[in-house]
């Protein structure tokens, strides 16, 4: 799983559908951090949700359960949606523009929107505090219309199969264009990155095609991460950095689109 927000979206959808228990979600979220805290993003949200406007006054052991309470209450309204967002600078589709949630979601690169499109709803964003703690901030935010998917599930599955090959080709090109020489075996580095993704589990009830897409997206992301981080791939000039960005950015974009459509399918099918 690519992010705490994706994990929470999929597992909360399974829980709302009666396919998973709260303890299952606790276990899945603790794979991201042993300690979770939760706080309102502003006093108004704090009053609406009975959450503190400070993470220090909320016992960490209740944080995930508090998240589930917020999700359950917001999803109880007919027509409510549970929506993962993975925004990046330059692509903020699906975000409520001009809100604190939107600005913080772009900075975090992730978040959840919960509620009925066209009405006031709830936003959730996780932020890493330290190696042990993940802080969840709850926002009051208008829910915009659901943006159309960049691709169908079938297209996403095909795109991910193609992306595996393209990412491997990109890694090879970066190692053969004079950018540098590395001693580490890229295959071992990729396996290490994949092991980090594989720590995060899926509900048994997740649609198999969605799971295949997410697993393949993780594989491609592991290759790209090695391509960016491995010393042999370190750009030695501004032009080399631009060339690397031009080579890898389209692959990161297709990964993000595939993950969104897979998680959307899972959340819709389970909740």
PDB file of C-alpha atoms in Angstrom:
ATOM      1  CA  UNK A   1       0.000   0.000   0.000  1.00  0.00           C
ATOM      2  CA  UNK A   2       1.351   3.380  -1.003  1.00  0.00           C
ATOM      3  CA  UNK A   3       0.232   5.648   1.848  1.00  0.00           C
ATOM      4  CA  UNK A   4      -1.595   5.780   5.185  1.00  0.00           C
ATOM      5  CA  UNK A   5      -4.521   7.498   3.442  1.00  0.00           C
ATOM      6  CA  UNK A   6      -4.852   4.661   0.921  1.00  0.00           C
ATOM      7  CA  UNK A   7      -4.705   2.079   3.711  1.00  0.00           C
ATOM      8  CA  UNK A   8      -7.385   3.875   5.716  1.00  0.00           C
ATOM      9  CA  UNK A   9      -9.630   4.339   2.653  1.00  0.00           C
ATOM     10  CA  UNK A  10      -9.566   0.664   1.693  1.00  0.00           C
ATOM     11  CA  UNK A  11      -9.876  -0.718   5.216  1.00  0.00           C
ATOM     12  CA  UNK A  12     -12.571   1.768   6.249  1.00  0.00           C
ATOM     13  CA  UNK A  13     -14.569   0.823   3.157  1.00  0.00           C
ATOM     14  CA  UNK A  14     -14.285  -2.839   4.117  1.00  0.00           C
ATOM     15  CA  UNK A  15     -15.337  -2.040   7.685  1.00  0.00           C
ATOM     16  CA  UNK A  16     -18.355   0.005   6.571  1.00  0.00           C
ATOM     17  CA  UNK A  17     -19.400  -2.909   4.385  1.00  0.00           C
ATOM     18  CA  UNK A  18     -19.261  -5.248   7.380  1.00  0.00           C
ATOM     19  CA  UNK A  19     -16.309  -7.223   5.972  1.00  0.00           C
ATOM     20  CA  UNK A  20     -13.687  -6.130   8.528  1.00  0.00           C
ATOM     21  CA  UNK A  21     -13.573  -5.376  12.237  1.00  0.00           C
ATOM     22  CA  UNK A  22     -12.149  -2.274  13.932  1.00  0.00           C
ATOM     23  CA  UNK A  23      -9.272  -4.384  15.263  1.00  0.00           C
ATOM     24  CA  UNK A  24      -8.351  -5.226  11.663  1.00  0.00           C
ATOM     25  CA  UNK A  25      -8.061  -1.523  10.883  1.00  0.00           C
ATOM     26  CA  UNK A  26      -6.016  -0.911  14.017  1.00  0.00           C
ATOM     27  CA  UNK A  27      -3.551  -3.575  12.931  1.00  0.00           C
ATOM     28  CA  UNK A  28      -3.363  -2.249   9.380  1.00  0.00           C
ATOM     29  CA  UNK A  29      -2.774   1.338  10.525  1.00  0.00           C
ATOM     30  CA  UNK A  30      -0.161   0.343  13.081  1.00  0.00           C
ATOM     31  CA  UNK A  31       1.942  -0.985  10.213  1.00  0.00           C
ATOM     32  CA  UNK A  32       2.467   2.694   9.325  1.00  0.00           C
ATOM     33  CA  UNK A  33       3.251   3.832  12.860  1.00  0.00           C
ATOM     34  CA  UNK A  34       2.859   2.356  16.349  1.00  0.00           C
ATOM     35  CA  UNK A  35       1.425   5.640  17.633  1.00  0.00           C
ATOM     36  CA  UNK A  36      -1.365   7.656  16.011  1.00  0.00           C
ATOM     37  CA  UNK A  37      -2.644  10.988  17.247  1.00  0.00           C
ATOM     38  CA  UNK A  38      -5.627  12.979  16.023  1.00  0.00           C
ATOM     39  CA  UNK A  39      -6.641  16.611  16.260  1.00  0.00           C
ATOM     40  CA  UNK A  40      -9.012  19.072  14.622  1.00  0.00           C
ATOM     41  CA  UNK A  41      -7.513  21.457  12.105  1.00  0.00           C
ATOM     42  CA  UNK A  42      -9.382  24.423  13.614  1.00  0.00           C
ATOM     43  CA  UNK A  43     -11.687  25.213  16.570  1.00  0.00           C
ATOM     44  CA  UNK A  44     -14.848  24.957  14.430  1.00  0.00           C
ATOM     45  CA  UNK A  45     -13.983  21.427  13.363  1.00  0.00           C
ATOM     46  CA  UNK A  46     -13.062  20.641  16.952  1.00  0.00           C
ATOM     47  CA  UNK A  47     -16.503  21.735  18.118  1.00  0.00           C
ATOM     48  CA  UNK A  48     -18.245  19.754  15.386  1.00  0.00           C
ATOM     49  CA  UNK A  49     -16.306  16.542  16.012  1.00  0.00           C
ATOM     50  CA  UNK A  50     -15.534  16.841  19.741  1.00  0.00           C
ATOM     51  CA  UNK A  51     -11.853  16.493  18.856  1.00  0.00           C
ATOM     52  CA  UNK A  52      -9.156  18.565  20.552  1.00  0.00           C
ATOM     53  CA  UNK A  53      -7.521  21.382  18.666  1.00  0.00           C
ATOM     54  CA  UNK A  54      -4.201  19.986  19.874  1.00  0.00           C
ATOM     55  CA  UNK A  55      -2.763  16.509  19.449  1.00  0.00           C
ATOM     56  CA  UNK A  56      -1.291  16.557  22.957  1.00  0.00           C
ATOM     57  CA  UNK A  57      -4.664  16.336  24.711  1.00  0.00           C
ATOM     58  CA  UNK A  58      -5.834  13.196  22.899  1.00  0.00           C
ATOM     59  CA  UNK A  59      -4.632   9.796  24.130  1.00  0.00           C
ATOM     60  CA  UNK A  60      -2.755   8.143  21.243  1.00  0.00           C
ATOM     61  CA  UNK A  61      -4.355   4.765  21.911  1.00  0.00           C
ATOM     62  CA  UNK A  62      -7.772   6.141  20.884  1.00  0.00           C
ATOM     63  CA  UNK A  63      -6.679   7.968  17.732  1.00  0.00           C
ATOM     64  CA  UNK A  64      -7.582   5.317  15.145  1.00  0.00           C
ATOM     65  CA  UNK A  65     -10.885   4.635  16.879  1.00  0.00           C
ATOM     66  CA  UNK A  66     -11.602   8.378  16.793  1.00  0.00           C
ATOM     67  CA  UNK A  67     -10.882   8.344  13.063  1.00  0.00           C
ATOM     68  CA  UNK A  68     -13.375   5.531  12.574  1.00  0.00           C
ATOM     69  CA  UNK A  69     -15.990   7.459  14.572  1.00  0.00           C
ATOM     70  CA  UNK A  70     -15.528  10.501  12.321  1.00  0.00           C
ATOM     71  CA  UNK A  71     -15.723   8.347   9.182  1.00  0.00           C
ATOM     72  CA  UNK A  72     -18.808   6.426  10.344  1.00  0.00           C
ATOM     73  CA  UNK A  73     -20.727   9.556  11.300  1.00  0.00           C
ATOM     74  CA  UNK A  74     -19.891  11.365   8.056  1.00  0.00           C
ATOM     75  CA  UNK A  75     -20.661   8.329   5.887  1.00  0.00           C
ATOM     76  CA  UNK A  76     -24.052   7.871   7.583  1.00  0.00           C
ATOM     77  CA  UNK A  77     -25.508  10.617   5.359  1.00  0.00           C
ATOM     78  CA  UNK A  78     -27.124   9.185   2.185  1.00  0.00           C
ATOM     79  CA  UNK A  79     -24.926   9.776  -0.851  1.00  0.00           C
ATOM     80  CA  UNK A  80     -21.715  10.196   1.148  1.00  0.00           C
ATOM     81  CA  UNK A  81     -18.470   9.091  -0.491  1.00  0.00           C
ATOM     82  CA  UNK A  82     -15.143   7.914   0.909  1.00  0.00           C
ATOM     83  CA  UNK A  83     -12.537   9.342  -1.448  1.00  0.00           C
ATOM     84  CA  UNK A  84      -8.744   9.059  -1.561  1.00  0.00           C
ATOM     85  CA  UNK A  85      -6.836  12.055  -2.948  1.00  0.00           C
ATOM     86  CA  UNK A  86      -3.198  11.991  -4.061  1.00  0.00           C
ATOM     87  CA  UNK A  87      -2.576  15.566  -5.232  1.00  0.00           C
ATOM     88  CA  UNK A  88       0.684  16.934  -6.563  1.00  0.00           C
ATOM     89  CA  UNK A  89       1.644  20.510  -7.470  1.00  0.00           C
ATOM     90  CA  UNK A  90       0.036  21.259 -10.799  1.00  0.00           C
ATOM     91  CA  UNK A  91      -2.666  18.602 -10.456  1.00  0.00           C
ATOM     92  CA  UNK A  92      -5.173  19.297  -7.689  1.00  0.00           C
ATOM     93  CA  UNK A  93      -8.234  17.780  -9.316  1.00  0.00           C
ATOM     94  CA  UNK A  94     -10.826  16.697  -6.785  1.00  0.00           C
ATOM     95  CA  UNK A  95      -9.676  19.085  -4.061  1.00  0.00           C
ATOM     96  CA  UNK A  96     -11.824  21.890  -2.602  1.00  0.00           C
ATOM     97  CA  UNK A  97      -9.795  24.776  -3.990  1.00  0.00           C
ATOM     98  CA  UNK A  98      -8.813  27.571  -1.625  1.00  0.00           C
ATOM     99  CA  UNK A  99      -9.234  25.558   1.571  1.00  0.00           C
ATOM    100  CA  UNK A 100      -6.741  24.678   4.285  1.00  0.00           C
ATOM    101  CA  UNK A 101      -7.400  21.032   3.500  1.00  0.00           C
ATOM    102  CA  UNK A 102      -6.384  21.505  -0.141  1.00  0.00           C
ATOM    103  CA  UNK A 103      -3.157  23.331   0.723  1.00  0.00           C
ATOM    104  CA  UNK A 104      -2.148  20.775   3.346  1.00  0.00           C
ATOM    105  CA  UNK A 105      -3.119  17.813   1.141  1.00  0.00           C
ATOM    106  CA  UNK A 106      -0.838  19.053  -1.650  1.00  0.00           C
ATOM    107  CA  UNK A 107       1.994  19.432   0.845  1.00  0.00           C
ATOM    108  CA  UNK A 108       1.378  15.940   2.249  1.00  0.00           C
ATOM    109  CA  UNK A 109       0.689  14.410  -1.169  1.00  0.00           C
ATOM    110  CA  UNK A 110      -2.331  12.551   0.178  1.00  0.00           C
ATOM    111  CA  UNK A 111      -5.563  12.740   2.138  1.00  0.00           C
ATOM    112  CA  UNK A 112      -9.187  11.587   2.353  1.00  0.00           C
ATOM    113  CA  UNK A 113     -12.398  13.448   1.599  1.00  0.00           C
ATOM    114  CA  UNK A 114     -15.604  12.133   3.149  1.00  0.00           C
ATOM    115  CA  UNK A 115     -19.109  13.388   2.523  1.00  0.00           C
ATOM    116  CA  UNK A 116     -21.786  14.179  -0.041  1.00  0.00           C
ATOM    117  CA  UNK A 117     -20.590  16.108  -3.120  1.00  0.00           C
ATOM    118  CA  UNK A 118     -21.870  19.662  -3.027  1.00  0.00           C
ATOM    119  CA  UNK A 119     -22.129  19.797   0.761  1.00  0.00           C
ATOM    120  CA  UNK A 120     -19.841  20.434   3.709  1.00  0.00           C
ATOM    121  CA  UNK A 121     -17.903  17.299   4.636  1.00  0.00           C
ATOM    122  CA  UNK A 122     -14.743  16.112   6.310  1.00  0.00           C
ATOM    123  CA  UNK A 123     -11.120  15.928   5.231  1.00  0.00           C
ATOM    124  CA  UNK A 124      -8.364  13.830   6.826  1.00  0.00           C
ATOM    125  CA  UNK A 125      -4.622  14.239   6.313  1.00  0.00           C
ATOM    126  CA  UNK A 126      -1.824  12.215   7.950  1.00  0.00           C
ATOM    127  CA  UNK A 127       1.556  13.761   8.687  1.00  0.00           C
ATOM    128  CA  UNK A 128       4.650  12.010   9.974  1.00  0.00           C
ATOM    129  CA  UNK A 129       5.736  13.491  13.308  1.00  0.00           C
ATOM    130  CA  UNK A 130       8.620  11.106  13.978  1.00  0.00           C
ATOM    131  CA  UNK A 131       9.515   7.435  13.472  1.00  0.00           C
ATOM    132  CA  UNK A 132       6.878   6.397  16.007  1.00  0.00           C
ATOM    133  CA  UNK A 133       4.023   8.841  15.443  1.00  0.00           C
ATOM    134  CA  UNK A 134       1.558   9.648  12.675  1.00  0.00           C
ATOM    135  CA  UNK A 135      -0.576  12.730  13.256  1.00  0.00           C
ATOM    136  CA  UNK A 136      -4.039  12.842  11.670  1.00  0.00           C
ATOM    137  CA  UNK A 137      -5.638  16.252  11.215  1.00  0.00           C
ATOM    138  CA  UNK A 138      -9.390  16.556  10.651  1.00  0.00           C
ATOM    139  CA  UNK A 139     -10.770  19.399   8.526  1.00  0.00           C
ATOM    140  CA  UNK A 140     -14.185  20.757   7.661  1.00  0.00           C
ATOM    141  CA  UNK A 141     -14.186  21.054   3.878  1.00  0.00           C
ATOM    142  CA  UNK A 142     -16.700  21.318   1.020  1.00  0.00           C
ATOM    143  CA  UNK A 143     -16.874  18.121  -1.010  1.00  0.00           C
ATOM    144  CA  UNK A 144     -16.388  18.840  -4.721  1.00  0.00           C
ATOM    145  CA  UNK A 145     -17.851  16.627  -7.438  1.00  0.00           C
ATOM    146  CA  UNK A 146     -15.999  13.381  -8.002  1.00  0.00           C
ATOM    147  CA  UNK A 147     -13.522  13.962 -10.846  1.00  0.00           C
ATOM    148  CA  UNK A 148     -13.727  11.533 -13.717  1.00  0.00           C
ATOM    149  CA  UNK A 149     -11.103   8.785 -13.584  1.00  0.00           C
ATOM    150  CA  UNK A 150      -8.092   9.075 -15.877  1.00  0.00           C
ATOM    151  CA  UNK A 151      -8.601   5.439 -16.871  1.00  0.00           C
ATOM    152  CA  UNK A 152     -10.814   2.416 -16.342  1.00  0.00           C
ATOM    153  CA  UNK A 153      -9.759  -0.544 -14.225  1.00  0.00           C
ATOM    154  CA  UNK A 154      -8.881  -2.482 -17.358  1.00  0.00           C
ATOM    155  CA  UNK A 155      -6.830   0.422 -18.696  1.00  0.00           C
ATOM    156  CA  UNK A 156      -5.102   0.811 -15.333  1.00  0.00           C
ATOM    157  CA  UNK A 157      -4.141  -2.866 -15.273  1.00  0.00           C
ATOM    158  CA  UNK A 158      -2.719  -2.647 -18.786  1.00  0.00           C
ATOM    159  CA  UNK A 159      -0.925   0.627 -17.989  1.00  0.00           C
ATOM    160  CA  UNK A 160       0.732  -0.953 -14.962  1.00  0.00           C
ATOM    161  CA  UNK A 161       1.979  -3.924 -16.973  1.00  0.00           C
ATOM    162  CA  UNK A 162       3.471  -1.517 -19.501  1.00  0.00           C
ATOM    163  CA  UNK A 163       4.905   0.649 -16.740  1.00  0.00           C
ATOM    164  CA  UNK A 164       6.905  -2.250 -15.274  1.00  0.00           C
ATOM    165  CA  UNK A 165       8.782  -2.553 -18.547  1.00  0.00           C
ATOM    166  CA  UNK A 166       9.113   1.212 -19.010  1.00  0.00           C
ATOM    167  CA  UNK A 167      10.415   1.709 -15.459  1.00  0.00           C
ATOM    168  CA  UNK A 168      13.008  -1.045 -15.919  1.00  0.00           C
ATOM    169  CA  UNK A 169      14.079   0.577 -19.195  1.00  0.00           C
ATOM    170  CA  UNK A 170      14.346   3.958 -17.467  1.00  0.00           C
ATOM    171  CA  UNK A 171      16.503   2.495 -14.706  1.00  0.00           C
ATOM    172  CA  UNK A 172      18.783   0.915 -17.305  1.00  0.00           C
ATOM    173  CA  UNK A 173      19.069   4.176 -19.249  1.00  0.00           C
ATOM    174  CA  UNK A 174      20.020   6.110 -16.134  1.00  0.00           C
ATOM    175  CA  UNK A 175      22.791   3.605 -15.465  1.00  0.00           C
ATOM    176  CA  UNK A 176      24.192   3.761 -18.967  1.00  0.00           C
ATOM    177  CA  UNK A 177      24.167   7.477 -19.780  1.00  0.00           C
ATOM    178  CA  UNK A 178      27.189   8.568 -17.774  1.00  0.00           C
ATOM    179  CA  UNK A 179      25.248   9.874 -14.776  1.00  0.00           C
ATOM    180  CA  UNK A 180      27.411   7.816 -12.440  1.00  0.00           C
ATOM    181  CA  UNK A 181      28.405   4.339 -11.355  1.00  0.00           C
ATOM    182  CA  UNK A 182      26.951   2.516  -8.382  1.00  0.00           C
ATOM    183  CA  UNK A 183      28.167  -0.587  -6.622  1.00  0.00           C
ATOM    184  CA  UNK A 184      24.813  -1.708  -5.197  1.00  0.00           C
ATOM    185  CA  UNK A 185      22.800  -4.257  -7.155  1.00  0.00           C
ATOM    186  CA  UNK A 186      19.605  -2.454  -8.268  1.00  0.00           C
ATOM    187  CA  UNK A 187      17.669  -5.730  -7.973  1.00  0.00           C
ATOM    188  CA  UNK A 188      18.453  -5.936  -4.270  1.00  0.00           C
ATOM    189  CA  UNK A 189      17.491  -2.304  -3.761  1.00  0.00           C
ATOM    190  CA  UNK A 190      14.180  -2.870  -5.569  1.00  0.00           C
ATOM    191  CA  UNK A 191      13.441  -5.918  -3.423  1.00  0.00           C
ATOM    192  CA  UNK A 192      14.094  -3.850  -0.302  1.00  0.00           C
ATOM    193  CA  UNK A 193      11.690  -1.151  -1.480  1.00  0.00           C
ATOM    194  CA  UNK A 194       9.049  -3.761  -2.313  1.00  0.00           C
ATOM    195  CA  UNK A 195       9.418  -5.314   1.139  1.00  0.00           C
ATOM    196  CA  UNK A 196       8.440  -1.954   2.669  1.00  0.00           C
ATOM    197  CA  UNK A 197       5.262  -1.847   0.556  1.00  0.00           C
ATOM    198  CA  UNK A 198       4.438  -5.475   1.352  1.00  0.00           C
ATOM    199  CA  UNK A 199       4.284  -4.750   5.089  1.00  0.00           C
ATOM    200  CA  UNK A 200       0.878  -3.230   4.450  1.00  0.00           C
ATOM    201  CA  UNK A 201      -2.016  -5.647   4.073  1.00  0.00           C
ATOM    202  CA  UNK A 202      -5.315  -5.520   2.186  1.00  0.00           C
ATOM    203  CA  UNK A 203      -8.753  -6.682   3.344  1.00  0.00           C
ATOM    204  CA  UNK A 204      -9.602 -10.155   2.081  1.00  0.00           C
ATOM    205  CA  UNK A 205     -12.691  -8.631   0.465  1.00  0.00           C
ATOM    206  CA  UNK A 206     -10.811  -6.224  -1.842  1.00  0.00           C
ATOM    207  CA  UNK A 207     -11.581  -6.870  -5.532  1.00  0.00           C
ATOM    208  CA  UNK A 208      -8.783  -8.978  -7.047  1.00  0.00           C
ATOM    209  CA  UNK A 209      -8.258  -6.680 -10.046  1.00  0.00           C
ATOM    210  CA  UNK A 210      -7.865  -3.659  -7.760  1.00  0.00           C
ATOM    211  CA  UNK A 211      -5.326  -5.578  -5.680  1.00  0.00           C
ATOM    212  CA  UNK A 212      -3.356  -6.583  -8.777  1.00  0.00           C
ATOM    213  CA  UNK A 213      -3.221  -2.971  -9.906  1.00  0.00           C
ATOM    214  CA  UNK A 214      -2.053  -1.759  -6.497  1.00  0.00           C
ATOM    215  CA  UNK A 215       0.582  -4.489  -6.238  1.00  0.00           C
ATOM    216  CA  UNK A 216       1.939  -3.721  -9.701  1.00  0.00           C
ATOM    217  CA  UNK A 217       1.920   0.006  -8.958  1.00  0.00           C
ATOM    218  CA  UNK A 218       4.041  -0.706  -5.881  1.00  0.00           C
ATOM    219  CA  UNK A 219       6.447  -2.705  -8.035  1.00  0.00           C
ATOM    220  CA  UNK A 220       6.821   0.154 -10.506  1.00  0.00           C
ATOM    221  CA  UNK A 221       7.191   2.672  -7.667  1.00  0.00           C
ATOM    222  CA  UNK A 222       9.982   0.547  -6.154  1.00  0.00           C
ATOM    223  CA  UNK A 223      11.877   0.598  -9.454  1.00  0.00           C
ATOM    224  CA  UNK A 224      11.439   4.362  -9.829  1.00  0.00           C
ATOM    225  CA  UNK A 225      12.477   5.005  -6.234  1.00  0.00           C
ATOM    226  CA  UNK A 226      15.705   3.093  -6.828  1.00  0.00           C
ATOM    227  CA  UNK A 227      16.222   4.991 -10.080  1.00  0.00           C
ATOM    228  CA  UNK A 228      15.992   8.270  -8.164  1.00  0.00           C
ATOM    229  CA  UNK A 229      17.853   7.359  -4.983  1.00  0.00           C
ATOM    230  CA  UNK A 230      20.583   4.966  -6.087  1.00  0.00           C
ATOM    231  CA  UNK A 231      23.928   6.839  -6.353  1.00  0.00           C
ATOM    232  CA  UNK A 232      24.360   5.764  -9.964  1.00  0.00           C
ATOM    233  CA  UNK A 233      21.242   7.761 -10.829  1.00  0.00           C
ATOM    234  CA  UNK A 234      22.228  11.006  -9.126  1.00  0.00           C
ATOM    235  CA  UNK A 235      22.142  13.821 -11.714  1.00  0.00           C
ATOM    236  CA  UNK A 236      25.468  15.623 -12.095  1.00  0.00           C
ATOM    237  CA  UNK A 237      24.100  18.780 -13.721  1.00  0.00           C
ATOM    238  CA  UNK A 238      20.928  20.794 -14.121  1.00  0.00           C
ATOM    239  CA  UNK A 239      20.401  19.364 -17.602  1.00  0.00           C
ATOM    240  CA  UNK A 240      20.845  15.818 -16.282  1.00  0.00           C
ATOM    241  CA  UNK A 241      18.322  16.520 -13.524  1.00  0.00           C
ATOM    242  CA  UNK A 242      15.838  17.824 -16.087  1.00  0.00           C
ATOM    243  CA  UNK A 243      16.379  14.771 -18.259  1.00  0.00           C
ATOM    244  CA  UNK A 244      15.814  12.452 -15.290  1.00  0.00           C
ATOM    245  CA  UNK A 245      12.617  14.294 -14.325  1.00  0.00           C
ATOM    246  CA  UNK A 246      11.328  14.088 -17.908  1.00  0.00           C
ATOM    247  CA  UNK A 247      12.032  10.362 -17.958  1.00  0.00           C
ATOM    248  CA  UNK A 248      10.496   9.438 -14.610  1.00  0.00           C
ATOM    249  CA  UNK A 249       7.681  11.938 -14.034  1.00  0.00           C
ATOM    250  CA  UNK A 250       5.243  10.428 -16.596  1.00  0.00           C
ATOM    251  CA  UNK A 251       5.658   7.043 -14.921  1.00  0.00           C
ATOM    252  CA  UNK A 252       4.935   8.500 -11.477  1.00  0.00           C
ATOM    253  CA  UNK A 253       1.824  10.160 -12.944  1.00  0.00           C
ATOM    254  CA  UNK A 254       0.476   6.906 -14.355  1.00  0.00           C
ATOM    255  CA  UNK A 255       1.139   5.149 -11.031  1.00  0.00           C
ATOM    256  CA  UNK A 256      -0.851   7.812  -9.209  1.00  0.00           C
ATOM    257  CA  UNK A 257      -3.752   7.554 -11.660  1.00  0.00           C
ATOM    258  CA  UNK A 258      -3.796   3.750 -11.411  1.00  0.00           C
ATOM    259  CA  UNK A 259      -3.734   3.815  -7.624  1.00  0.00           C
ATOM    260  CA  UNK A 260      -6.616   6.273  -7.502  1.00  0.00           C
ATOM    261  CA  UNK A 261      -8.841   4.231  -9.798  1.00  0.00           C
ATOM    262  CA  UNK A 262      -8.008   0.985  -7.955  1.00  0.00           C
ATOM    263  CA  UNK A 263      -8.685   2.431  -4.495  1.00  0.00           C
ATOM    264  CA  UNK A 264     -11.847   4.142  -5.754  1.00  0.00           C
ATOM    265  CA  UNK A 265     -13.059   0.804  -7.100  1.00  0.00           C
ATOM    266  CA  UNK A 266     -12.238  -0.951  -3.830  1.00  0.00           C
ATOM    267  CA  UNK A 267     -13.923   1.678  -1.656  1.00  0.00           C
ATOM    268  CA  UNK A 268     -17.009   1.764  -3.880  1.00  0.00           C
ATOM    269  CA  UNK A 269     -17.245  -2.003  -3.990  1.00  0.00           C
ATOM    270  CA  UNK A 270     -16.863  -2.441  -0.240  1.00  0.00           C
ATOM    271  CA  UNK A 271     -18.711   0.497   1.292  1.00  0.00           C
TER     272      UNK A 271
END
